């Protein structure tokens, strides 16, 4: 009962039991992820999270509409690196809010964002979308992995803030798309344990400024597909929990 929205007809969506249907929007970015991971790393991770969460929600008897991934995002930290597409934050807010409002108007109870791009500008843009949708009476759920509640469920490297194109992200891409990983380079990359969270607090605004001249942080050489599978399972649980919480609070209000 996981449906790709783009593959359905409008009548098929109309005929879904709206009260038991939710939507999932994978949100990533096209940005530099070290010399070893593809520019679309966050899209790959977001889609893995969305799929894992959707399977869990479907197992509870819900219908899940899978939206196409949002690949364009503000990416100021990586903007200096070739291939990175840095788009206006306002555009992200408007597109995400517009999509959620459309689904809400068609009776879909909740839209959930499976986000894998943690640049503060993007996180802020998604929070703004949530606020805008709530204002108009819809429900947009955003389990923000940079918040302690969710982050503490992920790996030590993720929690340390040294988690861009390192062990955490490298592991998930190894699990999902090993063909896109430069495995000739990855095992030899030196660790870069500088925390992006600390760098952001200090006021740094670029990966280079934060001490990541090659656009990676953390421990890429330690990535494994096994850890990637484990992380995807946790990401799926987080998405499931956030959606179920929203559905429960929704029904207790009405
Ligand atoms: Zn990433």
PDB file of N, CA and C in Angstrom, residues 127-167:
ATOM      1  N   UNK A 127      11.128  24.322   8.329  1.00  0.00           N
ATOM      2  CA  UNK A 127      10.351  24.739   9.510  1.00  0.00           C
ATOM      3  C   UNK A 127       9.341  25.813   9.138  1.00  0.00           C
ATOM      4  N   UNK A 128       9.758  26.722   8.265  1.00  0.00           N
ATOM      5  CA  UNK A 128       8.842  27.787   7.826  1.00  0.00           C
ATOM      6  C   UNK A 128       7.666  27.193   7.057  1.00  0.00           C
ATOM      7  N   UNK A 129       7.926  26.146   6.273  1.00  0.00           N
ATOM      8  CA  UNK A 129       6.837  25.488   5.531  1.00  0.00           C
ATOM      9  C   UNK A 129       5.851  24.838   6.502  1.00  0.00           C
ATOM     10  N   UNK A 130       6.381  24.208   7.534  1.00  0.00           N
ATOM     11  CA  UNK A 130       5.513  23.570   8.535  1.00  0.00           C
ATOM     12  C   UNK A 130       4.607  24.624   9.170  1.00  0.00           C
ATOM     13  N   UNK A 131       5.181  25.751   9.539  1.00  0.00           N
ATOM     14  CA  UNK A 131       4.401  26.814  10.185  1.00  0.00           C
ATOM     15  C   UNK A 131       3.333  27.341   9.237  1.00  0.00           C
ATOM     16  N   UNK A 132       3.690  27.520   7.961  1.00  0.00           N
ATOM     17  CA  UNK A 132       2.731  28.055   6.988  1.00  0.00           C
ATOM     18  C   UNK A 132       1.573  27.090   6.771  1.00  0.00           C
ATOM     19  N   UNK A 133       1.877  25.798   6.719  1.00  0.00           N
ATOM     20  CA  UNK A 133       0.818  24.802   6.486  1.00  0.00           C
ATOM     21  C   UNK A 133      -0.091  24.705   7.711  1.00  0.00           C
ATOM     22  N   UNK A 134       0.512  24.747   8.899  1.00  0.00           N
ATOM     23  CA  UNK A 134      -0.295  24.687  10.129  1.00  0.00           C
ATOM     24  C   UNK A 134      -1.261  25.864  10.189  1.00  0.00           C
ATOM     25  N   UNK A 135      -0.774  27.029   9.768  1.00  0.00           N
ATOM     26  CA  UNK A 135      -1.608  28.226   9.787  1.00  0.00           C
ATOM     27  C   UNK A 135      -2.867  28.041   8.945  1.00  0.00           C
ATOM     28  N   UNK A 136      -2.714  27.292   7.839  1.00  0.00           N
ATOM     29  CA  UNK A 136      -3.876  27.114   6.964  1.00  0.00           C
ATOM     30  C   UNK A 136      -4.634  25.828   7.293  1.00  0.00           C
ATOM     31  N   UNK A 137      -4.345  25.223   8.436  1.00  0.00           N
ATOM     32  CA  UNK A 137      -5.158  24.106   8.909  1.00  0.00           C
ATOM     33  C   UNK A 137      -4.738  22.738   8.415  1.00  0.00           C
ATOM     34  N   UNK A 138      -3.620  22.644   7.694  1.00  0.00           N
ATOM     35  CA  UNK A 138      -3.144  21.343   7.226  1.00  0.00           C
ATOM     36  C   UNK A 138      -2.145  20.750   8.214  1.00  0.00           C
ATOM     37  N   UNK A 139      -1.653  19.572   7.892  1.00  0.00           N
ATOM     38  CA  UNK A 139      -0.681  18.928   8.766  1.00  0.00           C
ATOM     39  C   UNK A 139       0.549  18.525   7.959  1.00  0.00           C
ATOM     40  N   UNK A 140       1.677  19.161   8.270  1.00  0.00           N
ATOM     41  CA  UNK A 140       2.959  18.839   7.647  1.00  0.00           C
ATOM     42  C   UNK A 140       3.910  18.462   8.775  1.00  0.00           C
ATOM     43  N   UNK A 141       4.428  17.245   8.717  1.00  0.00           N
ATOM     44  CA  UNK A 141       5.271  16.721   9.784  1.00  0.00           C
ATOM     45  C   UNK A 141       6.724  16.732   9.334  1.00  0.00           C
ATOM     46  N   UNK A 142       7.586  17.230  10.194  1.00  0.00           N
ATOM     47  CA  UNK A 142       9.013  17.316   9.853  1.00  0.00           C
ATOM     48  C   UNK A 142       9.848  16.830  11.045  1.00  0.00           C
ATOM     49  N   UNK A 143      10.159  15.539  11.078  1.00  0.00           N
ATOM     50  CA  UNK A 143      11.066  15.087  12.131  1.00  0.00           C
ATOM     51  C   UNK A 143      12.485  15.600  11.826  1.00  0.00           C
ATOM     52  N   UNK A 144      12.849  16.670  12.503  1.00  0.00           N
ATOM     53  CA  UNK A 144      14.103  17.370  12.236  1.00  0.00           C
ATOM     54  C   UNK A 144      15.236  16.637  12.955  1.00  0.00           C
ATOM     55  N   UNK A 145      16.087  15.969  12.162  1.00  0.00           N
ATOM     56  CA  UNK A 145      17.125  15.114  12.746  1.00  0.00           C
ATOM     57  C   UNK A 145      18.188  15.903  13.482  1.00  0.00           C
ATOM     58  N   UNK A 146      18.213  17.235  13.293  1.00  0.00           N
ATOM     59  CA  UNK A 146      19.196  18.023  14.036  1.00  0.00           C
ATOM     60  C   UNK A 146      18.727  18.272  15.472  1.00  0.00           C
ATOM     61  N   UNK A 147      17.478  17.926  15.775  1.00  0.00           N
ATOM     62  CA  UNK A 147      16.968  18.048  17.139  1.00  0.00           C
ATOM     63  C   UNK A 147      17.412  16.842  17.958  1.00  0.00           C
ATOM     64  N   UNK A 148      17.732  17.102  19.245  1.00  0.00           N
ATOM     65  CA  UNK A 148      18.309  16.040  20.075  1.00  0.00           C
ATOM     66  C   UNK A 148      17.409  14.798  20.141  1.00  0.00           C
ATOM     67  N   UNK A 149      16.109  15.020  20.216  1.00  0.00           N
ATOM     68  CA  UNK A 149      15.181  13.900  20.342  1.00  0.00           C
ATOM     69  C   UNK A 149      15.432  12.819  19.295  1.00  0.00           C
ATOM     70  N   UNK A 150      15.661  13.240  18.062  1.00  0.00           N
ATOM     71  CA  UNK A 150      15.875  12.272  16.978  1.00  0.00           C
ATOM     72  C   UNK A 150      17.352  11.946  16.823  1.00  0.00           C
ATOM     73  N   UNK A 151      18.215  12.957  16.950  1.00  0.00           N
ATOM     74  CA  UNK A 151      19.653  12.755  16.717  1.00  0.00           C
ATOM     75  C   UNK A 151      20.215  11.674  17.632  1.00  0.00           C
ATOM     76  N   UNK A 152      19.693  11.591  18.844  1.00  0.00           N
ATOM     77  CA  UNK A 152      20.291  10.626  19.787  1.00  0.00           C
ATOM     78  C   UNK A 152      20.017   9.181  19.384  1.00  0.00           C
ATOM     79  N   UNK A 153      19.126   8.981  18.429  1.00  0.00           N
ATOM     80  CA  UNK A 153      18.862   7.629  17.936  1.00  0.00           C
ATOM     81  C   UNK A 153      19.847   7.232  16.833  1.00  0.00           C
ATOM     82  N   UNK A 154      20.575   8.226  16.310  1.00  0.00           N
ATOM     83  CA  UNK A 154      21.486   7.956  15.190  1.00  0.00           C
ATOM     84  C   UNK A 154      22.911   7.715  15.709  1.00  0.00           C
ATOM     85  N   UNK A 155      23.871   7.588  14.793  1.00  0.00           N
ATOM     86  CA  UNK A 155      25.210   7.138  15.192  1.00  0.00           C
ATOM     87  C   UNK A 155      25.982   8.231  15.934  1.00  0.00           C
ATOM     88  N   UNK A 156      27.067   7.817  16.596  1.00  0.00           N
ATOM     89  CA  UNK A 156      27.906   8.749  17.365  1.00  0.00           C
ATOM     90  C   UNK A 156      28.448   9.845  16.454  1.00  0.00           C
ATOM     91  N   UNK A 157      28.845   9.486  15.249  1.00  0.00           N
ATOM     92  CA  UNK A 157      29.373  10.502  14.338  1.00  0.00           C
ATOM     93  C   UNK A 157      28.294  11.531  14.005  1.00  0.00           C
ATOM     94  N   UNK A 158      27.081  11.065  13.746  1.00  0.00           N
ATOM     95  CA  UNK A 158      25.991  12.001  13.436  1.00  0.00           C
ATOM     96  C   UNK A 158      25.784  12.970  14.601  1.00  0.00           C
ATOM     97  N   UNK A 159      25.754  12.412  15.814  1.00  0.00           N
ATOM     98  CA  UNK A 159      25.504  13.255  16.995  1.00  0.00           C
ATOM     99  C   UNK A 159      26.639  14.248  17.217  1.00  0.00           C
ATOM    100  N   UNK A 160      27.854  13.890  16.813  1.00  0.00           N
ATOM    101  CA  UNK A 160      29.014  14.769  17.045  1.00  0.00           C
ATOM    102  C   UNK A 160      28.971  16.007  16.150  1.00  0.00           C
ATOM    103  N   UNK A 161      28.166  15.956  15.101  1.00  0.00           N
ATOM    104  CA  UNK A 161      28.092  17.091  14.183  1.00  0.00           C
ATOM    105  C   UNK A 161      29.122  17.015  13.059  1.00  0.00           C
ATOM    106  N   UNK A 162      30.050  16.049  13.160  1.00  0.00           N
ATOM    107  CA  UNK A 162      31.028  15.849  12.074  1.00  0.00           C
ATOM    108  C   UNK A 162      30.429  14.829  11.115  1.00  0.00           C
ATOM    109  N   UNK A 163      29.341  15.221  10.481  1.00  0.00           N
ATOM    110  CA  UNK A 163      28.553  14.201   9.787  1.00  0.00           C
ATOM    111  C   UNK A 163      28.114  14.668   8.416  1.00  0.00           C
ATOM    112  N   UNK A 164      29.057  15.148   7.640  1.00  0.00           N
ATOM    113  CA  UNK A 164      28.739  15.435   6.244  1.00  0.00           C
ATOM    114  C   UNK A 164      29.690  14.609   5.388  1.00  0.00           C
ATOM    115  N   UNK A 165      29.117  13.652   4.641  1.00  0.00           N
ATOM    116  CA  UNK A 165      29.907  12.783   3.757  1.00  0.00           C
ATOM    117  C   UNK A 165      30.938  11.951   4.524  1.00  0.00           C
ATOM    118  N   UNK A 166      30.661  11.700   5.788  1.00  0.00           N
ATOM    119  CA  UNK A 166      31.549  10.876   6.603  1.00  0.00           C
ATOM    120  C   UNK A 166      31.060   9.439   6.698  1.00  0.00           C
ATOM    121  N   UNK A 167      31.205   8.862   7.881  1.00  0.00           N
ATOM    122  CA  UNK A 167      30.843   7.459   8.073  1.00  0.00           C
ATOM    123  C   UNK A 167      29.326   7.235   7.947  1.00  0.00           C
TER     124      UNK A 167
END
